[in-house]
Amino acid sequence: MLSIHNLHASIEGKKILNGINLEVKAGEVHAIMGPNGSGKSTLASILAGREEFEVTEGSVDFTGKDLLELSPEDRAREGVFLAFQYPVEIPGVSTINFLKTAINQIREYKGEKPLDAGTFLKTMKEKMKLVEIDQSLLNRSLNEGFSGGEKKRNEIFQMAMLEPRLAILDETDSGLDIDALRIVANGVNKLKNPDNAIILVTHYQRLLDYIVPDHVHVLYKGRIVKSGGKELALELEEKGYDWIKTEQAEIA
Amino acid sequence: MNLATPTTDLLHHYHAALLEHHSMMTHPLHGLSDQLNKDFDVSKWPTTRHEEWKYTSLKALSQIEFSLEASSDSKKLKSYLESLPFYHTEAHHLVFVNGLFHSELSRLIPSEEKTVSSTYVHASLIPEQLAKVIGISCPAERDELRKLNNLVLHDGLSIQLPKGQTATQVYVYQLIDSEQPFAVHSRNLIHLAENAECKVVEHFAAFGNKSHWFNPTTEIQIDAHARLEYCLIQTQSDVGFFTGLSYLRQSDSSQLSHHTISTGGRLIRNNLDLILDGSHIESHMNGLYMLTNDTLVDNHTLVDHQRPHSNSNEFYKGIMDGKSCGVFNGKIFVRQAAQKTNAFQSNRNIVLSPDASVYTKPQLEIFADDVKCSHGATSGQLDEESIFYLRSRGLSHAQAKALLTKAFAGEIVERIPQPELRAYIEQQIDQRF
Ligand SMILES: Nc1ncnc2c1ncn2[C@@H]1O[C@H](COP(=O)(O)OP(=O)(O)OP(=O)(O)O)[C@@H](O)[C@H]1O
Ligand SMILES: [Mg+2]
């Protein structure tokens, strides 16, 4: 589904990604871990189409299409979804406000008829239950005055509404209390199916107890330096990143 | 007049024609308007050399040959009015066409005849009431524009509310429909006695492709504990000029919400003067201007805190596209006696095009020591992060921009109390973005 090949990227002349290779197949869950500043959010942003980053080398193929050629909105319409690490506050625009337009844009792109108000409402009610989010939150200005947990829950609610093929969750677990973590994880698990894939960016094993990954990768200095199964996450939890950093220093 | 320069020749002629016209008839406000200053002097016509007119040139206006005659088409006006959602509401609807009251298109509530009517009707019905209000803005007459208004005194809204009374919602329509360039110098006179209350919407619009000019003066006295809600809507075309003064004086514990919404025109200059002559006054002034093409909108506001313990709150927002220009000048005076004043002012602008411009200037003069005053002005583009966020959800670039622009305007629109009016303004915004 997603195939990243030798991806290099920089911002204002500063190199951030230094040759990322990653293969994600339908039905898989990948976890990306790594120390602060290693480039995880940068990778996620580039996949979503943030234009500030300059891709200097490499390619990204998404379901047979050159992802890097597509505008951010066309990537969303193709089924890429990013749950932001730091979702923006937008005064005067509520989630409900833009979500209906978003869904209908995606439908139009796929040649489907716009959703009627009734169906939209029904779907919304269902998904609200799934992530246990309150309607009042969806009517408020996006993220304005939301608690950290509410922001993250709202991101997952949007994911549930948009039903993406590839969901990238950037530290969605940060700032969630234990109950919220479980709710969000359950929501994600219910959305998981053989036709979609999930990339989880996280610092903690905790989340991976709930959403069990098929592959775990360690990103360090803009490169994937280690990949493994779910046991790699346990090892990292126990030992930290120092051993990886040492290993890398020895190679270099 | 030998002082007339070639650029003001036409103005000079216009003034001379007005003088001649008025010398031949008795004005409906005759006897009430005697003390008003009508000594128009074309040599004192405002130019950009005057500090108060630095960014706003009236040159184009002075080069129009205004006619004293206008003919209008009632059928066209009727269908226009019927297209306005608020025209259908249960309320007073006063329609003025080319400066005169149009009784066929208007709907008044007869039982409130002595409180809500046209200025000319009240001048014969309750002249002693009008005498109390007319001319209260004299101290604020800073320029020749007011003198033209004093001379012509076209018909306008009169509300004279006795103590404790509440008037039904009032809608005023000032329309120009003329085959020749035409100007309306209307006069509104409003007095709310103690504890009286009313809501007014005044809508300006013009038809045809001939230049037109609204030059209204509105004088409002709000007595103790009275409450007024006033909304001005300016929807003119690119041949429309507007230069108006709204002068409001408030007494103890009175409340005011004033809104100025401008969606188009070639040049709009709004002067809003608020004299807070009392304590525990609550005043809100909101403004929204959404400009395209070559439109210039200039809001000059003045809040004069004369006594202690009053609050004023001013919030103006602008959206500038094309080659448009937004000017904001907000003066706040806090006199020595006005301790414990709270005065807040904010002017925020979004500039959508590289050719659009904004000039904003707060002017605070504070002579009391125990006051809370704040002001802030911003101007910039739409937030790129927010645009990216919305695009990452599937909205097109244009949709994201439109949504953010509407949200920006929404903060002002939501403060307007009448749902029909909000719907109308939202519709104007939708057409624009
Ligand atoms: N707009 C930017 N301008 C300059 N440097 C940037 C910008 N965005 C990211 N960087 C830098 O790129 C590097 C990678 O940042 P990124 O946000 O991708 O890290 P991360 O792995 O997500 O870290 P964390 O775990 O703290 O979220 C950091 O050194 C960061 O400072
Ligand atoms: Mg990050």
XYZ file of C-alpha atoms and ligand atoms in Angstrom:
717
model
C 0.000 0.000 0.000
C 2.703 2.478 1.040
C 6.219 2.194 -0.172
C 8.811 4.734 0.901
C 12.111 4.522 -0.874
C 15.313 6.315 0.155
C 13.464 9.445 1.303
C 15.594 12.486 2.059
C 14.106 15.770 3.210
C 15.264 19.085 4.611
C 13.910 22.349 5.881
C 15.696 25.666 5.451
C 18.754 23.776 4.314
C 18.768 21.562 7.400
C 18.677 17.834 6.598
C 16.063 16.024 8.647
C 15.356 12.770 6.853
C 18.365 10.863 5.576
C 17.129 7.965 3.487
C 13.991 6.406 4.889
C 12.870 3.035 3.567
C 9.539 1.654 4.680
C 7.059 -0.832 3.294
C 3.517 -0.914 4.684
C 0.992 -3.473 3.459
C -2.773 -3.424 3.764
C -3.977 -4.806 7.082
C -0.717 -4.006 8.887
C 0.039 -1.897 11.919
C 3.481 -0.292 12.078
C 4.892 1.476 15.089
C 7.572 4.102 14.679
C 9.554 4.969 17.767
C 12.675 6.994 18.311
C 14.187 9.750 20.401
C 12.888 13.341 20.347
C 13.855 15.228 17.253
C 14.692 12.133 15.235
C 12.275 13.073 12.435
C 9.093 11.107 13.174
C 6.707 14.044 12.859
C 8.618 15.269 9.847
C 8.039 11.955 8.100
C 4.352 12.072 9.030
C 4.025 15.661 7.776
C 5.720 14.881 4.496
C 3.346 11.989 3.913
C 0.400 14.311 4.604
C 1.790 16.898 2.189
C 3.170 19.706 4.299
C 4.888 21.989 1.837
C 7.524 23.584 4.062
C 9.674 20.475 3.820
C 11.733 19.938 0.732
C 12.084 16.374 -0.472
C 15.578 16.211 -1.914
C 15.711 12.556 -2.864
C 13.640 9.405 -2.925
C 10.060 8.455 -3.662
C 6.800 7.541 -2.004
C 4.318 5.272 -3.697
C 0.798 5.012 -2.312
C -1.466 2.397 -3.921
C 0.333 2.812 -7.214
C 0.339 6.618 -7.178
C 3.261 8.968 -6.680
C 2.177 10.444 -3.370
C 4.657 13.311 -3.457
C 3.026 14.640 -6.620
C -0.387 15.027 -4.962
C -1.718 18.101 -3.147
C -2.516 17.636 0.559
C -6.244 17.531 -0.228
C -5.807 14.894 -2.929
C -3.799 12.751 -0.547
C -6.672 12.985 1.927
C -9.080 12.076 -0.858
C -6.886 9.106 -1.772
C -7.225 7.953 1.806
C -4.240 9.309 3.741
C -5.056 10.624 7.191
C -2.770 12.275 9.709
C -3.731 12.611 13.344
C -1.575 15.578 14.287
C 0.804 15.562 17.227
C -0.201 19.180 17.852
C -3.597 19.814 16.248
C -4.151 23.517 15.471
C -6.777 25.654 17.114
C -9.120 27.231 14.619
C -11.376 29.898 16.129
C -14.847 29.993 14.634
C -14.620 26.654 12.829
C -16.138 23.618 14.508
C -15.364 20.004 13.713
C -18.870 19.499 12.345
C -18.408 22.673 10.320
C -15.623 21.344 8.126
C -16.120 17.608 8.396
C -19.201 17.535 6.207
C -17.373 19.446 3.470
C -14.372 17.164 3.910
C -16.427 13.989 3.568
C -18.247 15.268 0.529
C -15.032 16.382 -1.142
C -13.639 12.895 -0.638
C -16.842 11.348 -1.973
C -16.866 13.615 -4.986
C -13.248 12.663 -5.724
C -14.273 9.010 -5.713
C -17.264 9.759 -7.940
C -19.772 9.204 -5.159
C -22.875 11.257 -4.390
C -22.718 13.726 -1.492
C -23.917 12.430 1.854
C -27.386 13.636 2.808
C -27.833 15.368 6.132
C -29.584 12.396 7.725
C -26.909 9.853 6.875
C -24.186 12.257 7.958
C -25.869 12.698 11.310
C -26.356 8.981 11.758
C -22.732 8.188 10.948
C -21.637 10.932 13.259
C -23.646 9.554 16.164
C -22.138 6.102 15.611
C -18.572 7.341 15.515
C -19.136 9.604 18.479
C -20.042 6.536 20.464
C -16.984 4.715 19.192
C -14.543 7.266 20.632
C -16.887 8.385 23.416
C -16.805 12.014 22.410
C -19.446 14.566 23.274
C -21.460 16.412 20.639
C -20.805 19.722 22.392
C -17.104 19.322 21.720
C -17.773 18.871 18.012
C -19.811 22.072 17.930
C -17.133 24.141 19.588
C -14.345 26.007 17.804
C -11.809 23.379 16.790
C -9.387 22.622 19.619
C -9.938 26.028 21.197
C -9.794 25.438 24.916
C -9.818 21.650 24.399
C -7.850 19.658 26.923
C -4.907 17.694 25.568
C -6.945 14.500 25.679
C -9.942 16.080 23.978
C -7.771 17.228 21.105
C -6.473 13.723 20.533
C -9.884 12.163 20.826
C -11.206 14.617 18.292
C -8.471 13.589 15.855
C -9.507 9.951 16.182
C -13.143 10.902 15.766
C -12.243 12.545 12.460
C -10.339 9.454 11.427
C -13.428 7.379 12.193
C -15.562 9.698 10.053
C -13.194 9.812 7.106
C -12.355 6.075 7.083
C -8.873 6.440 5.613
C -6.887 3.686 3.953
C -3.708 4.808 5.660
C -3.890 6.440 9.063
C -0.793 7.991 10.577
C -1.248 8.684 14.278
C 1.455 10.996 15.551
C 1.740 10.543 19.302
C -1.992 10.258 19.701
C -1.328 8.542 23.032
C 0.560 11.479 24.549
C -1.544 13.389 27.021
C -4.228 10.722 27.326
C -5.207 9.396 30.721
C -5.468 5.622 31.153
C -9.188 5.478 30.391
C -8.909 7.746 27.365
C -5.998 5.702 26.060
C -8.082 2.565 26.240
C -11.041 4.257 24.543
C -8.933 5.665 21.739
C -7.101 2.374 21.264
C -10.372 0.449 21.153
C -11.682 2.916 18.606
C -8.641 2.450 16.426
C -8.868 -1.330 16.732
C -12.498 -1.272 15.604
C -11.528 0.794 12.587
C -8.774 -1.618 11.650
C -9.556 -3.956 8.781
C -7.700 -5.997 6.153
C -7.933 -3.159 3.639
C -6.400 -0.350 5.645
C -3.129 0.231 7.428
C -1.993 2.200 10.439
C 1.287 3.870 11.308
C 1.597 4.673 14.996
C 4.209 7.156 16.101
C 4.727 6.721 19.807
C 7.185 6.930 22.651
C 5.517 4.375 24.856
C 4.980 0.662 24.892
C 1.686 1.369 26.757
C -0.258 2.067 23.557
C 1.166 -1.024 21.901
C -0.389 -3.177 24.610
C -3.727 -2.143 23.170
C -2.927 -1.785 19.489
C -0.587 -4.594 18.743
C 1.855 -3.731 15.964
C 3.035 -6.107 13.296
C 6.287 -4.175 12.913
C 8.223 -1.782 15.112
C 10.809 0.629 13.685
C 13.307 2.867 15.354
C 13.916 6.209 13.699
C 17.176 7.890 14.609
C 18.716 10.937 12.993
C 16.359 10.733 10.049
C 16.885 7.062 9.294
C 15.235 3.800 10.277
C 18.061 2.121 12.127
C 16.276 -0.897 13.495
C 13.137 -2.850 12.694
C 11.571 -5.787 14.428
C 8.425 -7.308 15.809
C 6.431 -6.117 18.804
C 9.117 -7.387 21.166
C 11.431 -4.578 19.951
C 9.143 -2.086 21.643
C 9.435 -3.991 24.918
C 13.185 -4.021 24.616
C 13.234 -0.235 24.038
C 10.957 0.333 26.990
C 13.397 -1.549 29.142
C 16.725 -0.355 27.805
C 16.019 3.091 26.323
C 17.791 4.313 23.203
C 21.374 4.446 24.398
C 22.311 1.018 23.099
C 21.005 1.968 19.662
C 22.883 5.246 19.721
C 26.073 3.377 20.663
C 25.510 0.839 17.922
C 25.083 3.665 15.424
C 28.193 5.429 16.651
C 30.185 2.230 16.151
C 28.923 1.791 12.597
C 29.833 5.381 11.780
C -16.457 82.073 -4.843
C -12.927 82.991 -5.798
C -11.356 80.364 -3.515
C -12.747 77.515 -5.536
C -10.033 75.547 -7.255
C -10.793 73.725 -10.499
C -11.051 70.363 -8.657
C -13.853 71.672 -6.468
C -15.702 73.618 -9.153
C -18.414 71.023 -9.407
C -18.893 70.941 -5.661
C -19.176 74.666 -5.677
C -21.871 74.486 -8.328
C -23.646 71.736 -6.467
C -23.701 73.815 -3.312
C -24.938 76.874 -5.185
C -27.724 74.837 -6.764
C -28.706 73.453 -3.354
C -28.826 76.955 -1.917
C -31.039 78.153 -4.713
C -33.289 75.136 -4.447
C -33.735 75.615 -0.703
C -34.365 79.314 -0.971
C -37.466 78.590 -3.011
C -39.262 76.407 -0.490
C -39.938 76.073 3.185
C -38.037 73.146 4.600
C -40.037 70.590 6.647
C -37.531 71.063 9.485
C -37.827 74.834 9.245
C -37.669 76.341 12.716
C -35.841 73.317 14.105
C -32.722 73.641 12.032
C -32.047 77.344 12.415
C -29.057 76.993 14.711
C -27.290 74.434 12.508
C -24.163 75.601 10.776
C -24.813 75.757 7.042
C -21.865 77.938 6.050
C -20.363 75.515 3.586
C -17.011 76.734 2.391
C -15.641 74.826 -0.559
C -12.118 75.986 0.193
C -12.224 73.980 3.426
C -13.201 70.771 1.672
C -11.180 67.897 3.238
C -8.079 66.780 1.387
C -5.425 64.220 2.197
C -3.356 67.068 3.641
C -5.734 67.044 6.600
C -4.563 64.578 9.239
C -8.089 63.172 9.597
C -8.250 62.439 5.865
C -4.714 61.268 5.288
C -5.593 57.992 3.566
C -9.021 58.885 2.297
C -9.202 61.140 -0.692
C -12.503 62.782 -1.537
C -11.156 64.005 -4.846
C -13.184 61.577 -6.928
C -16.300 62.583 -5.030
C -15.714 66.268 -5.655
C -15.508 65.632 -9.376
C -18.997 64.272 -9.750
C -21.746 66.446 -11.120
C -24.573 65.734 -8.705
C -28.086 66.411 -9.842
C -30.884 67.727 -7.669
C -33.469 65.671 -9.478
C -33.954 61.941 -9.278
C -36.591 59.641 -10.604
C -37.044 56.167 -9.273
C -38.700 52.957 -10.297
C -40.930 51.696 -7.479
C -41.336 48.262 -8.987
C -37.614 47.625 -9.016
C -37.276 48.922 -5.457
C -40.107 46.728 -4.295
C -38.579 43.583 -5.700
C -35.217 44.526 -4.178
C -36.766 45.028 -0.755
C -38.611 41.761 -1.020
C -35.327 39.978 -1.635
C -34.131 41.067 1.804
C -34.980 38.467 4.441
C -35.607 41.062 7.150
C -38.073 43.120 5.078
C -40.645 40.425 5.782
C -40.392 40.590 9.549
C -43.018 42.110 11.860
C -41.394 45.466 12.465
C -41.348 49.097 11.478
C -40.040 49.365 7.933
C -39.203 52.901 6.891
C -38.157 53.207 3.283
C -36.522 56.387 2.041
C -35.876 56.793 -1.643
C -33.595 59.573 -2.830
C -33.927 61.318 0.495
C -37.702 61.206 0.799
C -40.016 58.922 2.721
C -41.697 56.360 0.445
C -45.020 55.574 2.066
C -46.058 52.806 -0.345
C -42.985 50.727 0.362
C -42.923 51.489 4.067
C -44.848 49.747 6.812
C -45.256 51.507 10.121
C -47.062 50.469 13.253
C -49.734 53.186 13.610
C -50.053 52.842 17.373
C -46.378 53.833 17.673
C -46.718 56.824 15.337
C -45.606 59.279 18.009
C -42.499 57.310 18.873
C -41.290 55.877 15.566
C -41.689 57.700 12.274
C -39.837 59.783 9.738
C -38.092 62.941 10.850
C -40.337 65.109 8.663
C -43.521 63.610 10.120
C -42.279 64.051 13.655
C -41.262 67.627 12.845
C -44.901 68.509 12.456
C -46.245 66.051 15.025
C -43.852 66.511 17.949
C -41.461 69.363 17.052
C -40.662 70.109 20.685
C -39.264 66.563 21.009
C -37.041 66.869 17.965
C -35.748 70.208 19.184
C -34.076 68.383 22.081
C -31.971 66.191 19.807
C -31.320 68.089 16.630
C -27.938 69.742 16.741
C -26.447 67.750 19.625
C -23.644 66.737 17.273
C -22.612 70.368 16.642
C -19.446 69.998 18.743
C -18.391 67.093 16.538
C -18.854 68.871 13.246
C -15.324 68.925 12.071
C -15.738 69.393 8.367
C -17.709 70.779 5.469
C -19.526 67.504 4.887
C -21.713 68.084 7.933
C -22.586 71.569 6.721
C -23.952 70.170 3.498
C -26.046 67.800 5.539
C -27.261 70.694 7.718
C -28.285 72.570 4.624
C -30.152 69.789 2.873
C -31.557 67.715 5.772
C -33.149 64.943 3.803
C -35.718 62.848 5.580
C -34.643 60.077 7.926
C -35.527 58.088 10.985
C -36.973 59.657 14.096
C -37.424 57.711 17.313
C -38.643 59.630 20.336
C -39.251 57.133 23.100
C -40.715 58.297 26.406
C -39.617 56.868 29.750
C -39.755 53.138 30.118
C -41.161 52.443 26.659
C -39.948 49.799 24.268
C -40.387 50.292 20.544
C -40.939 47.490 18.091
C -37.855 46.628 16.017
C -37.113 49.313 13.410
C -35.680 48.767 9.937
C -34.649 51.765 7.877
C -33.826 51.568 4.193
C -31.978 54.488 2.669
C -32.051 53.915 -1.065
C -30.797 55.875 -4.032
C -32.271 55.126 -7.401
C -31.475 57.734 -9.987
C -30.491 58.100 -13.597
C -28.296 61.045 -12.682
C -25.596 61.129 -10.003
C -27.448 61.823 -6.786
C -26.646 62.531 -3.152
C -28.701 61.994 -0.011
C -27.975 64.008 3.118
C -30.337 62.343 5.536
C -30.801 63.190 9.190
C -31.766 60.681 11.865
C -32.893 61.924 15.273
C -33.208 59.498 18.141
C -33.945 60.081 21.765
C -34.479 57.295 24.258
C -35.737 58.650 27.536
C -34.966 56.886 30.798
C -35.207 53.146 30.667
C -36.530 53.091 27.085
C -35.371 50.431 24.663
C -35.196 49.811 20.940
C -33.379 48.063 18.156
C -32.604 49.711 14.840
C -31.183 48.422 11.595
C -30.283 50.947 8.927
C -29.567 49.620 5.490
C -27.958 51.632 2.684
C -28.159 50.548 -0.926
C -28.216 52.147 -4.355
C -29.147 51.123 -7.860
C -27.792 51.725 -11.315
C -24.337 52.574 -12.522
C -24.460 56.288 -11.788
C -22.425 57.678 -8.930
C -24.274 58.146 -5.701
C -23.418 59.551 -2.326
C -24.860 59.036 1.123
C -23.911 61.752 3.573
C -26.046 61.080 6.656
C -25.898 62.578 10.120
C -27.370 60.558 12.958
C -27.893 62.147 16.350
C -28.729 59.936 19.287
C -29.337 60.724 22.913
C -29.596 57.731 25.249
C -30.830 58.689 28.699
C -30.168 56.847 31.944
C -30.806 53.101 31.937
C -31.994 53.165 28.304
C -30.819 50.511 25.851
C -30.117 50.848 22.156
C -29.016 48.333 19.575
C -28.026 49.944 16.258
C -26.805 48.178 13.161
C -25.606 49.957 10.056
C -25.315 47.971 6.839
C -23.564 49.436 3.858
C -23.909 47.519 0.628
C -23.035 49.864 -2.170
C -21.496 49.277 -5.553
C -18.207 50.572 -6.894
C -19.824 53.901 -7.805
C -21.056 54.480 -4.283
C -19.706 57.008 -1.795
C -20.564 57.223 1.866
C -19.513 59.850 4.372
C -21.463 59.758 7.597
C -21.389 60.916 11.164
C -23.131 59.012 13.924
C -23.041 60.963 17.140
C -24.265 59.262 20.289
C -24.476 60.625 23.789
C -25.089 58.238 26.667
C -26.157 58.884 30.247
C -25.779 56.832 33.434
C -26.219 53.065 33.221
C -27.332 53.132 29.609
C -26.350 50.395 27.189
C -25.372 50.522 23.566
C -24.470 47.943 20.956
C -23.471 49.483 17.681
C -22.510 47.494 14.586
C -21.165 48.744 11.291
C -21.089 46.256 8.455
C -19.612 47.365 5.134
C -19.591 45.032 2.172
C -18.933 47.334 -0.730
C -18.737 50.771 -2.235
C -16.042 52.876 -3.739
C -15.346 54.975 -0.678
C -16.899 54.693 2.749
C -16.021 56.995 5.591
C -17.771 56.321 8.865
C -17.367 58.660 11.767
C -18.726 57.235 14.976
C -18.578 59.468 18.035
C -19.571 58.128 21.391
C -19.845 60.541 24.267
C -20.076 58.684 27.562
C -21.526 61.375 29.756
C -22.368 59.201 32.740
C -21.325 56.345 34.985
C -21.895 52.616 34.680
C -22.393 52.874 30.945
C -21.865 49.804 28.811
C -20.956 50.437 25.163
C -20.069 47.979 22.475
C -18.955 48.979 19.008
C -18.430 46.273 16.441
C -17.370 46.650 12.863
C -16.839 44.375 9.906
C -15.625 45.435 6.487
C -15.180 43.004 3.623
C -13.597 44.671 0.674
C -12.645 43.823 -2.869
C -11.621 45.735 -5.999
C -10.768 49.365 -5.296
C -13.019 49.840 -2.297
C -11.781 52.013 0.514
C -13.411 51.848 3.920
C -12.341 54.266 6.599
C -13.724 53.878 10.108
C -12.963 56.755 12.397
C -14.267 56.180 15.879
C -14.089 58.255 19.012
C -15.024 57.194 22.505
C -15.026 59.957 25.066
C -15.124 58.712 28.654
C -16.174 61.753 30.642
C -17.234 60.195 33.929
C -16.097 57.328 36.143
C -17.066 53.646 36.068
C -18.020 53.103 32.452
C -16.999 50.396 30.020
C -16.424 50.657 26.317
C -15.551 47.781 24.095
C -14.609 48.235 20.487
C -13.993 45.418 18.063
C -13.464 46.022 14.335
C -12.447 43.417 11.807
C -11.518 43.734 8.159
C -11.028 41.388 5.246
C -9.218 43.000 2.351
C -8.990 41.539 -1.103
C -8.149 42.980 -4.525
C -6.699 46.471 -4.345
C -8.924 47.490 -1.484
C -7.868 49.571 1.442
C -8.992 49.536 5.040
C -8.427 52.476 7.345
C -9.118 52.376 11.046
C -8.594 55.225 13.443
C -9.775 54.668 16.972
C -9.614 57.500 19.443
C -10.244 56.923 23.102
C -10.327 59.845 25.497
C -10.444 59.213 29.209
C -11.025 62.490 31.008
C -9.585 63.232 34.402
C -12.938 62.645 36.095
C -13.360 59.252 34.417
C -11.620 57.066 36.991
C -12.270 53.306 36.923
C -12.855 53.387 33.198
C -12.481 50.183 31.211
C -11.810 50.844 27.559
C -10.934 48.099 25.155
C -10.179 48.410 21.479
C -9.179 45.871 18.874
C -8.758 46.076 15.130
C -7.865 42.905 13.282
C -7.352 42.607 9.562
C -6.851 39.838 7.097
C -5.174 40.787 3.877
C -5.961 38.277 1.158
C -4.179 39.976 -1.712
C -0.738 41.543 -2.059
C -2.298 44.702 -3.521
C -4.622 45.362 -0.602
C -3.593 47.663 2.203
C -4.435 48.465 5.799
C -3.774 51.568 7.857
C -4.710 51.256 11.471
C -4.080 53.726 14.223
C -5.191 53.642 17.820
C -5.114 57.007 19.563
C -5.445 56.896 23.323
C -5.465 60.033 25.400
C -5.784 59.217 29.055
C -5.962 61.878 31.744
C -7.191 59.714 34.630
C -4.831 57.433 36.531
C -7.001 54.558 37.682
C -8.170 53.122 34.365
C -7.876 49.951 32.342
C -7.323 50.616 28.666
C -6.049 48.233 26.076
C -5.785 48.329 22.363
C -4.436 46.030 19.746
C -4.196 45.975 15.999
C -3.148 43.133 13.765
C -3.008 42.602 10.079
C -1.850 39.537 8.276
C -2.726 36.628 6.091
C -4.803 33.586 6.908
C -3.015 31.104 9.139
C -1.061 28.637 6.973
C -1.185 25.936 9.642
C -4.955 26.075 9.688
C -5.142 25.954 5.900
C -2.891 22.892 5.863
C -4.944 21.212 8.560
C -8.170 21.633 6.623
C -6.579 20.537 3.348
C -5.219 17.440 5.080
C -8.863 16.580 5.754
C -9.817 16.859 2.096
C -10.924 20.481 1.687
C -9.560 22.307 -1.329
C -7.281 25.269 -0.839
C -10.108 27.631 -1.826
C -12.576 25.934 0.516
C -10.143 26.105 3.396
C -9.542 29.798 2.792
C -13.258 30.535 2.492
C -14.026 28.667 5.686
C -11.341 30.496 7.630
C -12.385 33.848 6.241
C -16.000 33.229 7.203
C -14.937 32.153 10.655
C -12.961 35.379 10.998
C -16.014 37.432 10.036
C -18.280 35.223 12.114
C -16.941 36.625 15.349
C -18.588 39.945 14.489
C -21.668 38.566 12.756
C -22.629 36.434 15.745
C -22.969 39.572 17.857
C -25.839 40.848 15.760
C -29.093 40.038 17.508
C -31.542 39.717 14.588
C -31.393 36.223 13.024
C -32.773 37.504 9.686
C -30.019 40.064 9.546
C -27.328 37.567 10.403
C -28.655 35.313 7.659
C -28.475 38.202 5.198
C -24.897 39.077 6.120
C -23.843 35.433 5.998
C -25.378 35.242 2.555
C -23.303 38.279 1.510
C -20.187 36.594 2.855
C -21.019 33.341 1.068
C -21.375 35.151 -2.241
C -18.033 36.785 -1.686
C -15.877 33.848 -0.669
N 9.863 24.003 10.633
C 11.054 23.584 11.076
N 12.127 24.407 11.017
C 13.326 23.998 11.471
N 13.552 22.800 11.990
C 12.534 21.944 12.075
C 11.225 22.290 11.627
N 10.424 21.250 11.823
C 11.171 20.294 12.397
N 12.441 20.711 12.538
C 13.534 19.972 13.148
O 13.568 18.685 12.610
C 13.959 17.744 13.579
C 12.948 16.608 13.617
O 11.746 17.089 14.166
P 10.461 16.182 14.327
O 9.361 17.035 14.806
O 10.235 15.430 13.067
O 10.939 15.188 15.479
P 10.128 14.032 16.214
O 10.874 12.799 15.958
O 8.711 14.059 15.821
O 10.314 14.467 17.715
P 9.315 14.324 18.987
O 9.459 12.938 19.469
O 9.846 15.300 19.967
O 7.932 14.651 18.530
C 14.068 18.491 14.880
O 15.428 18.775 15.115
C 13.304 19.754 14.631
O 13.801 20.829 15.380
Mg 6.974 14.480 16.802
